CSV table of C-alpha atoms in Angstrom, one decimal:
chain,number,residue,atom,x,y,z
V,197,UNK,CA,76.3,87.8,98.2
V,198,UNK,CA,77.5,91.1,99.1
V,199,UNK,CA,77.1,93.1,95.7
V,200,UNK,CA,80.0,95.7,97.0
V,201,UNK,CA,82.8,93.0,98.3
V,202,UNK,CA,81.7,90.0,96.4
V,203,UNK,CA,82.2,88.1,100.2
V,204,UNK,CA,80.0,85.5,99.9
V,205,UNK,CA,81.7,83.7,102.7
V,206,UNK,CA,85.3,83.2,104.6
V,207,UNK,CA,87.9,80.2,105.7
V,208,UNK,CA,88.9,79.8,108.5
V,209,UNK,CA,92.4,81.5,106.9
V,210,UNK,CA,90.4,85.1,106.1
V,211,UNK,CA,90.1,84.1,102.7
V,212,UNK,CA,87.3,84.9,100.6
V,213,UNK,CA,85.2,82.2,99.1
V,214,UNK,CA,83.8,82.2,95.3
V,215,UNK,CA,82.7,80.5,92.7
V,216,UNK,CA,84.3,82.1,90.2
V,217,UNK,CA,87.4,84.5,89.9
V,218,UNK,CA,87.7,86.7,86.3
V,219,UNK,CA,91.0,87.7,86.3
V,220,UNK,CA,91.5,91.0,83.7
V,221,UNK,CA,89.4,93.9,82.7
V,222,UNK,CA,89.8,94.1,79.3
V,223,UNK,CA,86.8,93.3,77.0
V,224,UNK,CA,87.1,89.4,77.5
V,225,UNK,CA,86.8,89.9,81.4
V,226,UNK,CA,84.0,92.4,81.0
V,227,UNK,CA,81.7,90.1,78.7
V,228,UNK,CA,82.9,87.5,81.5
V,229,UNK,CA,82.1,89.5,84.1
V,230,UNK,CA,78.3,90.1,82.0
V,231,UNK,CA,77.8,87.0,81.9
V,232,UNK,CA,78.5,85.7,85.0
V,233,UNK,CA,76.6,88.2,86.9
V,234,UNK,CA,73.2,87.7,84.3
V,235,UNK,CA,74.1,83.8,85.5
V,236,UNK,CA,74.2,84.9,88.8
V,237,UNK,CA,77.5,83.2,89.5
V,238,UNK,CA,79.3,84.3,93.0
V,239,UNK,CA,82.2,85.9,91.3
V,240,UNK,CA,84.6,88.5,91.5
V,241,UNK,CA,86.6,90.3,88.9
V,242,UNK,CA,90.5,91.4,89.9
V,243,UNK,CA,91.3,94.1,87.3
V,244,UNK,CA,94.7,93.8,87.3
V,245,UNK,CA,97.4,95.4,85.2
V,246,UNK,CA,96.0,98.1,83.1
V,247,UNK,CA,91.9,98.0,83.2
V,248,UNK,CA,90.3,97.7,79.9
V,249,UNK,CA,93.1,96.3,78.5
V,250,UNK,CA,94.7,97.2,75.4
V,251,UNK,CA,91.1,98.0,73.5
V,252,UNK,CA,91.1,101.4,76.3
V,253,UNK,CA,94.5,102.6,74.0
V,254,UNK,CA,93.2,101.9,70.9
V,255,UNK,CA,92.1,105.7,69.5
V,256,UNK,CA,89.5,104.6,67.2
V,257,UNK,CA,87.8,101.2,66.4
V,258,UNK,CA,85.4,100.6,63.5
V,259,UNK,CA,85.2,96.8,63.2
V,260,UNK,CA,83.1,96.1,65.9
V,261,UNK,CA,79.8,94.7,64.8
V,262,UNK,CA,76.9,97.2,65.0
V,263,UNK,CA,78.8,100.3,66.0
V,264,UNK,CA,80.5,102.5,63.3
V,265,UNK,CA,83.3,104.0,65.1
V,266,UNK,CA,84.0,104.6,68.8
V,267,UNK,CA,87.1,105.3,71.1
V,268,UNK,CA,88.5,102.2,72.7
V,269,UNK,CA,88.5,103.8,76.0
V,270,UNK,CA,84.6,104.2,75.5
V,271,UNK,CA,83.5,101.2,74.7
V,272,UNK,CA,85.4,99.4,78.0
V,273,UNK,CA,83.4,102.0,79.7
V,274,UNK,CA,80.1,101.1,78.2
V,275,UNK,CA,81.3,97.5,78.9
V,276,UNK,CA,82.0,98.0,81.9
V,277,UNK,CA,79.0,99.8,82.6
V,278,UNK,CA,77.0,97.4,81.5
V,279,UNK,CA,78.7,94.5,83.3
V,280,UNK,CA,77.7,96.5,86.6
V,281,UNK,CA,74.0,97.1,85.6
V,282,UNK,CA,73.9,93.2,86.1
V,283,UNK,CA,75.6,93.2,89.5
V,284,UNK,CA,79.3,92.6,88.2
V,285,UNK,CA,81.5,93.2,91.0
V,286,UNK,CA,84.8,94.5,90.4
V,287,UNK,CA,88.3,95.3,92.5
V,288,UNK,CA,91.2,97.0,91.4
V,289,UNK,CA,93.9,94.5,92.5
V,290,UNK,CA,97.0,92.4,90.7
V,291,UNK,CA,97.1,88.4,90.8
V,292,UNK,CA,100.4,87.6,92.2
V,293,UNK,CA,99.9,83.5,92.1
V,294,UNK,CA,97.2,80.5,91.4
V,295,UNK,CA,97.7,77.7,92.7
V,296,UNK,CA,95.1,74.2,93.4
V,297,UNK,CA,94.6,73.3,96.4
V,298,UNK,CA,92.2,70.5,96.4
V,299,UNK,CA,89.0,71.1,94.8
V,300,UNK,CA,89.8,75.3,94.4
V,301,UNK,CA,92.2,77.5,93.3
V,302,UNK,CA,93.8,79.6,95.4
V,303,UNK,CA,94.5,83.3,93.9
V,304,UNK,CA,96.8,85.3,96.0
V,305,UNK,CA,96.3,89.1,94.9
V,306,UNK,CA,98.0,92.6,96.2
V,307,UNK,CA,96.2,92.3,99.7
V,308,UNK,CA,93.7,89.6,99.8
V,309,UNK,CA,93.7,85.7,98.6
V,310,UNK,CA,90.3,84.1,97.3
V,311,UNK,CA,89.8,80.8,97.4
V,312,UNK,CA,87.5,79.8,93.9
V,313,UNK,CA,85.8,76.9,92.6
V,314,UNK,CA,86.3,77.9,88.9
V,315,UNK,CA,88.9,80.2,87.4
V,316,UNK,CA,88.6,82.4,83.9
V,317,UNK,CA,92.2,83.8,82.8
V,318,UNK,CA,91.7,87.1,80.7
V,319,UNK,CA,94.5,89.0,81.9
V,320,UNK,CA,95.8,90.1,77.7
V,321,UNK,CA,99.0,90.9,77.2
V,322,UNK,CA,101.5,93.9,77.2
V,323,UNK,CA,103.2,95.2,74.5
V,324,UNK,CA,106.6,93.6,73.8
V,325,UNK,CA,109.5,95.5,73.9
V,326,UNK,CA,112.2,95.0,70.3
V,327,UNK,CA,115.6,95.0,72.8
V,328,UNK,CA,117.4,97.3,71.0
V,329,UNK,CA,120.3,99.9,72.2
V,330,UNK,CA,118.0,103.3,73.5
V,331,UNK,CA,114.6,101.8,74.0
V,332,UNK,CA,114.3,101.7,78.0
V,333,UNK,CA,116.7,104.6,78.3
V,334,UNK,CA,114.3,106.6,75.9
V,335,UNK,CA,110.7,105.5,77.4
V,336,UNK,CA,108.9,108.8,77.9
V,337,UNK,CA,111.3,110.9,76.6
V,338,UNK,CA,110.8,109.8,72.5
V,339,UNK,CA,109.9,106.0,73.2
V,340,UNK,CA,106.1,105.1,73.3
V,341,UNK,CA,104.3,101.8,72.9
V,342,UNK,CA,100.9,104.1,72.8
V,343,UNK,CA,100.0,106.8,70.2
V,344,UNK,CA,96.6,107.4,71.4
V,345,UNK,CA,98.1,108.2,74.5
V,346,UNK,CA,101.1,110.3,73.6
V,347,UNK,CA,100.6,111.4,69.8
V,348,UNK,CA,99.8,115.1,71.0
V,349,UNK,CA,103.8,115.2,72.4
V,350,UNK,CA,104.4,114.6,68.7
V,351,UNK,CA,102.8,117.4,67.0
V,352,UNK,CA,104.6,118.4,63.7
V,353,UNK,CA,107.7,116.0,64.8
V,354,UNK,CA,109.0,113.9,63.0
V,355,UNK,CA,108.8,109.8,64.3
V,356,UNK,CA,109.1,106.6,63.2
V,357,UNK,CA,106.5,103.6,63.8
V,358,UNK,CA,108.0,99.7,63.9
V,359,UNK,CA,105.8,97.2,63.1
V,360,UNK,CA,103.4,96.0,60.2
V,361,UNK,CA,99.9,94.2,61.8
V,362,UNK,CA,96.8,95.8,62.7
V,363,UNK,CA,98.0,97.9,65.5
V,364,UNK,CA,101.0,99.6,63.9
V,365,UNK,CA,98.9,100.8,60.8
V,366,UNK,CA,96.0,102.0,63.3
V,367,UNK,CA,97.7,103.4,65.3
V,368,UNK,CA,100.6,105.0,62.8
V,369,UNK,CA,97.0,106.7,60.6
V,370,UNK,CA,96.5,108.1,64.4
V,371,UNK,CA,99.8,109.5,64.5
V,372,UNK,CA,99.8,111.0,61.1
V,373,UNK,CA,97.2,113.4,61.9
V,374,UNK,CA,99.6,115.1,64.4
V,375,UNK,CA,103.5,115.1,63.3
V,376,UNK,CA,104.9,116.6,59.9
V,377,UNK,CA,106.4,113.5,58.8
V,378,UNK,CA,106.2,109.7,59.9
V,379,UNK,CA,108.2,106.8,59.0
V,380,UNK,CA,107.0,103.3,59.2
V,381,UNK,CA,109.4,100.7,58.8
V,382,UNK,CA,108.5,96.9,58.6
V,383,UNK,CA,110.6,93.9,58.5
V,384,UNK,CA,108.5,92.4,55.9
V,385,UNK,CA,107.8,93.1,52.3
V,386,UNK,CA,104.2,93.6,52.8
V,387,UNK,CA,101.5,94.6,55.7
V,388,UNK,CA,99.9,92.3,58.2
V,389,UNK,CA,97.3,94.7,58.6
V,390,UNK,CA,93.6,94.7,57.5
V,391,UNK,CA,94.5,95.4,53.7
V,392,UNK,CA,91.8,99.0,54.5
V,393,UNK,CA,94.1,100.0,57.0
V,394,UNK,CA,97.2,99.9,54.8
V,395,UNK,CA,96.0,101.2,51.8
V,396,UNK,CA,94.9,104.3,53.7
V,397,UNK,CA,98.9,104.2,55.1
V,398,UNK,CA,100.3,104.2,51.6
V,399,UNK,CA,98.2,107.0,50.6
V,400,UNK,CA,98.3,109.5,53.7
V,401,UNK,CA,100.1,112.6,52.5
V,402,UNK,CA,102.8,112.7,55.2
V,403,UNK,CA,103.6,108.9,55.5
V,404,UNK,CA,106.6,106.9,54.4
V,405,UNK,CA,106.8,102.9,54.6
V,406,UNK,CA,110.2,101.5,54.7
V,407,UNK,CA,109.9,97.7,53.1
V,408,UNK,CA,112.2,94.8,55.1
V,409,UNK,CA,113.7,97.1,57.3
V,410,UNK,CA,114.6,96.5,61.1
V,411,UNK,CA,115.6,98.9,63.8
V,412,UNK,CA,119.2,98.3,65.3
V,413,UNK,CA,119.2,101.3,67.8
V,414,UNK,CA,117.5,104.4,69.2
V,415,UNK,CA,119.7,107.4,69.7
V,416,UNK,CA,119.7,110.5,71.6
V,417,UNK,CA,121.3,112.4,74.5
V,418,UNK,CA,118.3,113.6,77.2
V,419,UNK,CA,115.4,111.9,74.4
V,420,UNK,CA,115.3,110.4,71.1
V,421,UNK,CA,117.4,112.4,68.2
V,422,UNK,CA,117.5,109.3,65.6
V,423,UNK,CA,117.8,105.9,65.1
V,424,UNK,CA,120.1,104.0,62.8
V,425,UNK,CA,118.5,101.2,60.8
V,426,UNK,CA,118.8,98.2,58.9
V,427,UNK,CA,117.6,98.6,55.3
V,428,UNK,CA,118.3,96.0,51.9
V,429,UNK,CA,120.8,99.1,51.1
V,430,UNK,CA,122.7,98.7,54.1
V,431,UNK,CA,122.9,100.9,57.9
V,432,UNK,CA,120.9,103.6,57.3
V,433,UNK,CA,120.7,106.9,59.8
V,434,UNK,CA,117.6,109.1,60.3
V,435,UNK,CA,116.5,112.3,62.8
V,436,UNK,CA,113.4,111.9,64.1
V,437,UNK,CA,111.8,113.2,67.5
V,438,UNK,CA,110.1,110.3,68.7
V,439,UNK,CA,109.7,106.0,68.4
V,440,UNK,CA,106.5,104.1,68.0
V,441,UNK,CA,106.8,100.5,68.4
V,442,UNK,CA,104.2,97.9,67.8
V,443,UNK,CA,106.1,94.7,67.6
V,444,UNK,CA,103.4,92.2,68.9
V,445,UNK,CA,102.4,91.5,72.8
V,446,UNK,CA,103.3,89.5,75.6
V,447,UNK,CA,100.8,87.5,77.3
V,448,UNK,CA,100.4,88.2,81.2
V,449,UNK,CA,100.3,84.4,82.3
V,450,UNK,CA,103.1,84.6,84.9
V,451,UNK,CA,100.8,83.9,87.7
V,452,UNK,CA,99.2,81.3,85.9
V,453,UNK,CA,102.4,79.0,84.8
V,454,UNK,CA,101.9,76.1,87.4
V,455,UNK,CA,98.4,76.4,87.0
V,456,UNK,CA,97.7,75.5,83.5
V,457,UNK,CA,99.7,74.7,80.4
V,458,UNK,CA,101.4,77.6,78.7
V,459,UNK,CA,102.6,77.5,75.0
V,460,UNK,CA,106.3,78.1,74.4
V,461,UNK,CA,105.5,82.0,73.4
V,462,UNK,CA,103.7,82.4,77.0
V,463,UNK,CA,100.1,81.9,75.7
V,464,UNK,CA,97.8,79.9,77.5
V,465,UNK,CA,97.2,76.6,75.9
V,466,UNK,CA,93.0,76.4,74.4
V,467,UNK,CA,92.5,73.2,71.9
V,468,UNK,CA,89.1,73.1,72.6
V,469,UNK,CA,88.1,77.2,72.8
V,470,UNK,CA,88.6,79.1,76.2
V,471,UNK,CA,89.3,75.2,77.9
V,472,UNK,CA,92.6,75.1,79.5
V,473,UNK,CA,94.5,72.2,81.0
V,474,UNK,CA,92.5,72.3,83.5
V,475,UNK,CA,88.8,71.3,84.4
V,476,UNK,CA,87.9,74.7,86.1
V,477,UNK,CA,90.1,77.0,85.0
V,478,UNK,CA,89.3,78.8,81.5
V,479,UNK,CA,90.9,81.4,79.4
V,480,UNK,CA,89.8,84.2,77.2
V,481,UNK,CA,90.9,87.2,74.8
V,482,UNK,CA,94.7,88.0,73.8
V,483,UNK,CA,96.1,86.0,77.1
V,484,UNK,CA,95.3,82.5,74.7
V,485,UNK,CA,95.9,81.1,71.6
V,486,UNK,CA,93.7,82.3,69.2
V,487,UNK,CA,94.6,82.9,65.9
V,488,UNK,CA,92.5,86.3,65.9
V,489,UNK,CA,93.1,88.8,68.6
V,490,UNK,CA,89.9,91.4,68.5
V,491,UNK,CA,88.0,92.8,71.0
V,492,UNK,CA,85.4,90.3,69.1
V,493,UNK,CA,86.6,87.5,69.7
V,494,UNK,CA,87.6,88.4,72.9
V,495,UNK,CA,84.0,89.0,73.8
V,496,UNK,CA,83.4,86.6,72.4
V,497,UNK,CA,85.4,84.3,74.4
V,498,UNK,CA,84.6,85.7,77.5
V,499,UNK,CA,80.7,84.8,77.0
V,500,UNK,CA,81.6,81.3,76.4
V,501,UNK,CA,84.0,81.0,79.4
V,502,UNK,CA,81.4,82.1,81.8
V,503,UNK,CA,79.3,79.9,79.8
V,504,UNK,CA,81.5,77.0,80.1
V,505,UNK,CA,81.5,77.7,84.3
V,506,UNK,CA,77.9,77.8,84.5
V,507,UNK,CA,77.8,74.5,82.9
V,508,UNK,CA,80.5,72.7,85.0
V,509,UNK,CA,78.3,74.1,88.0
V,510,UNK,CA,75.1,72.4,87.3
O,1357,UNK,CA,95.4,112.4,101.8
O,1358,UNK,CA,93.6,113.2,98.1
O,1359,UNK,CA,95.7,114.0,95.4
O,1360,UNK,CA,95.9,117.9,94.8
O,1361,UNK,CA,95.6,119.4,91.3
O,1362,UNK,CA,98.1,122.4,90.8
O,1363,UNK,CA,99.3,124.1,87.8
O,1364,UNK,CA,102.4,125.0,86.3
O,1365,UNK,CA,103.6,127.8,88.5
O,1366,UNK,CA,102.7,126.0,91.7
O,1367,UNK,CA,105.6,123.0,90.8
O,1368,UNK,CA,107.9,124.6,92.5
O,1369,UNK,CA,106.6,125.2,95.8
O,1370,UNK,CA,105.0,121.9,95.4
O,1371,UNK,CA,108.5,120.1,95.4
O,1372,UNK,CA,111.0,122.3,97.8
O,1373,UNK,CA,109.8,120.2,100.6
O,1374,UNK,CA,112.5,118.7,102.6
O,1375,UNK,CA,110.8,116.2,104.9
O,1376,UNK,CA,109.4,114.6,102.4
O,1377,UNK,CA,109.1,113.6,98.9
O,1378,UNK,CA,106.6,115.0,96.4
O,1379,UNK,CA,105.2,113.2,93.2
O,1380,UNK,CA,103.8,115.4,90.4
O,1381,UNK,CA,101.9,112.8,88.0
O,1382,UNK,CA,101.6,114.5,84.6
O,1383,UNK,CA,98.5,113.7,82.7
O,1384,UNK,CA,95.6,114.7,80.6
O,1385,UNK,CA,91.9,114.3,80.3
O,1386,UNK,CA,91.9,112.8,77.0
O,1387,UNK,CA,94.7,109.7,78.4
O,1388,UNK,CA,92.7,106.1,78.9
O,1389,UNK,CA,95.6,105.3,81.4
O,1390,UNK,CA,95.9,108.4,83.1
O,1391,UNK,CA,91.8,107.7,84.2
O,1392,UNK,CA,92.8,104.0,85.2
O,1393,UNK,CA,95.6,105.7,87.0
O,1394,UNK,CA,93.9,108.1,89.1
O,1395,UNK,CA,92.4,105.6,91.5
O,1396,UNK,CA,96.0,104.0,91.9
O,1397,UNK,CA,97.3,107.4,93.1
O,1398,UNK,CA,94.4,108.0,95.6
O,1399,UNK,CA,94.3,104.9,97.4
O,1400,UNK,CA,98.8,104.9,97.6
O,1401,UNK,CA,98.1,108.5,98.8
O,1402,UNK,CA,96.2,107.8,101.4
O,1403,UNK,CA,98.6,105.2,102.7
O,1404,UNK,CA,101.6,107.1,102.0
O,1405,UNK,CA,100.5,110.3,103.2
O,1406,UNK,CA,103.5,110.7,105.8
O,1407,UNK,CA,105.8,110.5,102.9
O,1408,UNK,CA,105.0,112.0,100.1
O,1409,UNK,CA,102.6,114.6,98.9
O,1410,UNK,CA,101.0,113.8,95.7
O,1411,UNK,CA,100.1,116.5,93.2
O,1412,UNK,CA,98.4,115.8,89.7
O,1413,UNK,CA,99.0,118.3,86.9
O,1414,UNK,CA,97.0,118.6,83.4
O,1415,UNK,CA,99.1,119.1,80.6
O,1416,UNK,CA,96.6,120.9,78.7
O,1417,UNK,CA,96.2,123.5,81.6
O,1418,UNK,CA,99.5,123.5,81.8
O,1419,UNK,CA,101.7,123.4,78.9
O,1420,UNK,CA,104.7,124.8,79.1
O,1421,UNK,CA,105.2,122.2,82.2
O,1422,UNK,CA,105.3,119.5,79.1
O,1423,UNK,CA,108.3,121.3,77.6
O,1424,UNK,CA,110.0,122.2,81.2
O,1425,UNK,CA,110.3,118.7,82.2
O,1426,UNK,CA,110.3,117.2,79.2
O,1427,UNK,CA,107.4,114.8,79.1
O,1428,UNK,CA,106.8,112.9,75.9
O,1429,UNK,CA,103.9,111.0,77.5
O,1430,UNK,CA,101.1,110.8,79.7
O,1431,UNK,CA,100.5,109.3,82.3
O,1432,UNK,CA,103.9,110.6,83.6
O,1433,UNK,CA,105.1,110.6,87.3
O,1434,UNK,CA,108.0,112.5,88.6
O,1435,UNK,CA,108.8,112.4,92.3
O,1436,UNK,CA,111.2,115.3,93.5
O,1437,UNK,CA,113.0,115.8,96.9
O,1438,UNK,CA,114.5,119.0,97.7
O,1439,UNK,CA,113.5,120.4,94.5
O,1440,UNK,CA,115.3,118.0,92.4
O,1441,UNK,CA,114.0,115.1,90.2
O,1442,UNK,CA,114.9,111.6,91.7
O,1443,UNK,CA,112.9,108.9,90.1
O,1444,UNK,CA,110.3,109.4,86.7
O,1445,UNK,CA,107.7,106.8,86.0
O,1446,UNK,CA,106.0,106.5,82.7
O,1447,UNK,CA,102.9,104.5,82.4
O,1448,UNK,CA,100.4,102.9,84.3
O,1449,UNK,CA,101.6,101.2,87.6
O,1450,UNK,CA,99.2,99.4,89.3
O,1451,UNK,CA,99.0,100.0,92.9
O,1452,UNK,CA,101.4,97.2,94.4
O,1453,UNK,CA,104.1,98.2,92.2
O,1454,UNK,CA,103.5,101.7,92.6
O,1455,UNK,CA,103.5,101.5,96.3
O,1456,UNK,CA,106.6,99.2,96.5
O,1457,UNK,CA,108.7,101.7,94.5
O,1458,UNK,CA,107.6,104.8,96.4
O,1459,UNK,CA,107.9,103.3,99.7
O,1460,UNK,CA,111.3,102.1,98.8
O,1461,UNK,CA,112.7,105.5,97.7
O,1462,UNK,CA,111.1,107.2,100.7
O,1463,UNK,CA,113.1,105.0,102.7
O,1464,UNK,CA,116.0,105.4,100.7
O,1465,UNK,CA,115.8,109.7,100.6
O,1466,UNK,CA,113.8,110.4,104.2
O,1467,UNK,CA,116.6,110.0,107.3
């Protein structure tokens, strides 16, 4: 194989031929993309939308095994790096369809089309928008979906963060270290999060939690001036400089809907761990069904898809 | 054509150009998608070099280009044509979609 193309060979149509396509580069394509290339599987990995997925905008994580606290954008690298040692081969390009054809799949990307023999799906998922009044006008100008990426905008502002799982808590303990005051307002009566995480929330100096409250609209002329908001007392109005939202993901399985079967909420369907509908195509990381979306088990699951390929080739 | 780096008082000279567009992308070292974007930019650079001149700006080098334009967060991209601002993209694009929008509002701007 060509270690810097990943050609290992071409139809008659110009497309390339593989065993095995990774689609994604966050940490479940990486540890695919490890061990695939320790397997020494013909593959290729199309980074797609976003490489090193949503682990490269987490600001800190300290719940992965045998490392105490890094930067998500550092340990994709190291991932990544590592992946490469082994003769991973990476390209920077979007899948646009899969389809089967016969015995392979055929993925159609930006400007090439591969024809595989095996499949792994570990494309995440995107933040989901709420839909209310203001949020696309104010993206960028007040709206973010990433504090480690914007939080510095924010210093000593005033913002609010929606949401109540891992993510929002993280992410809001980020933001709290840079704006005078933050609200978080949740549309439950408790957190989500890792009960750590929200005790250190409830007691950081410049944080408020707002209990089964929902946002009904973001305000603002040029960027965000306030938002109004449902609370158990009724419509409530605050000014605030800025909106954090962390109201769950959505799955990037588009290209992958006549390919294998999708749950109703977009995930790909897994009953028996990273298997998919289909024989030779797998799935990994936050684009399935797992109850538990860490960059463990999405590591995890990325080990065990390439696994699973190495076994259907024998 | 490589993306060149300018700071704050080089915007304006950067974006008076007539025949073609120019697309300032507002970012910072310390941005995971601002590092995933900057091989996006390079490679639609080079294939929209006729079009468009593309200019990347650090917003720590640079602040008070934050608070001109009003960025709220990287990576930001703002194209101008004439001096004016026609089109602002937050976030990562990758490079189809990036391509397909600049392409389409060259053709829509350049006679």
């Amino acid at each position: 194989m060509d270690l810097k193309t990943g050609l290992v060979g071409s139809s008659s149509s110009g497309s390339r031929e593989l065993d095995l396509v990774i689609a994604g580069g966050g940490p479940a394509a990486l540890a695919a993309a490890l061990y695939s290339a320790r397997y020494d599987i013909e593959h290729i990995v199309l980074e797609s939308y976003q490489p090193g997925g949503q682990a490269a905008l987490t600001a800190v994580i300290e719940n992965y095994p045998g490392i105490k606290t890094i930067s998500g954008g550092d340990i994709v690298a190291a991932m990544k790096e590592q992946a490469e040692s082994w003769g991973a081969v990476f390209e920077m390009a979007s899948v646009i369809s899969a389809d089967p054809l016969k015995d392979r799949i055929q993925i159609k990307a930006d400007s090439s089309i591969y024809m595989t023999r095996n499949l792994i799906i570990a494309t995440g998922a995107a933040p989901a928008k709420l839909g209310v009044p203001g949020e696309n006008k104010f993206y960028g100008r007040g709206v973010s979906y990433c504090a480690t990426c914007d939080a510095p905008f924010f210093r000593d502002a005033r913002v609010l963060v929606v949401g109540g799982g891992d993510s929002a808590v993280k992410e809001a303990l980020h933001l709290s270290e840079f704006v005078s005051e933050l609200v978080l307002v949740h549309r439950r009566d408790k957190f989500r999060a890792e009960p750590y995480l929200a005790e250190k929330l409830l007691s950081c100096g410049n944080c408020r939690v707002l209990w089964n409250t929902t946002l009904k609209e973001i305000k603002g002329d040029e960027s965000v001036e306030g938002v109004i908001l449902y609370t158990p007392e009724g419509e409530k109005e605050l000014k605030l400089d800025g909106v954090f939202m962390y109201v769950g993901r959505k799955p990037a399985t588009e290209p992958f809907a006549n390919l294998v079967e999708l749950n109703d909420n977009g995930t790909v369907r897994t009953p028996n761990i990273v298997h998919t509908s289909r024989e030779n195509v797998f799935a990994a990381g936050d684009v399935t069904d797992n109850d538990l979306r860490q960059i463990v088990t999405a590591v995890s699951d990325g080990a065990r898809a390439a696994s699973a390929v190495f076994d259907l080739m024998q | 054509m490589a993306v060149k780096h300018i700071m704050s008082n080089d915007i304006e000279e950067a974006t008076s150009a007539t025949d073609k567009l120019s697309l300032i992308d507002f970012s910072a070292a310390w941005c995971a998608p601002c590092k995933m974007l900057d091989p996006v930019l390079n490679k639609v650079s080079d294939d929209l070099d006729d079009k468009i001149s593309f200019y990347h700006l650090d917003v720590d080098e640079s602040p008070g280009a934050s608070s001109e334009f009003g960025i709220r967060g990287v990576p930001t991209m703002i194209v101008f044509h004439n001096g004016q601002e026609i089109e602002r993209m937050v976030g990562f694009r990758d490079r189809n979609a990036l391509q397909t929008q600049l392409e389409n509002l060259a053709d829509s701007k350049l006679v």
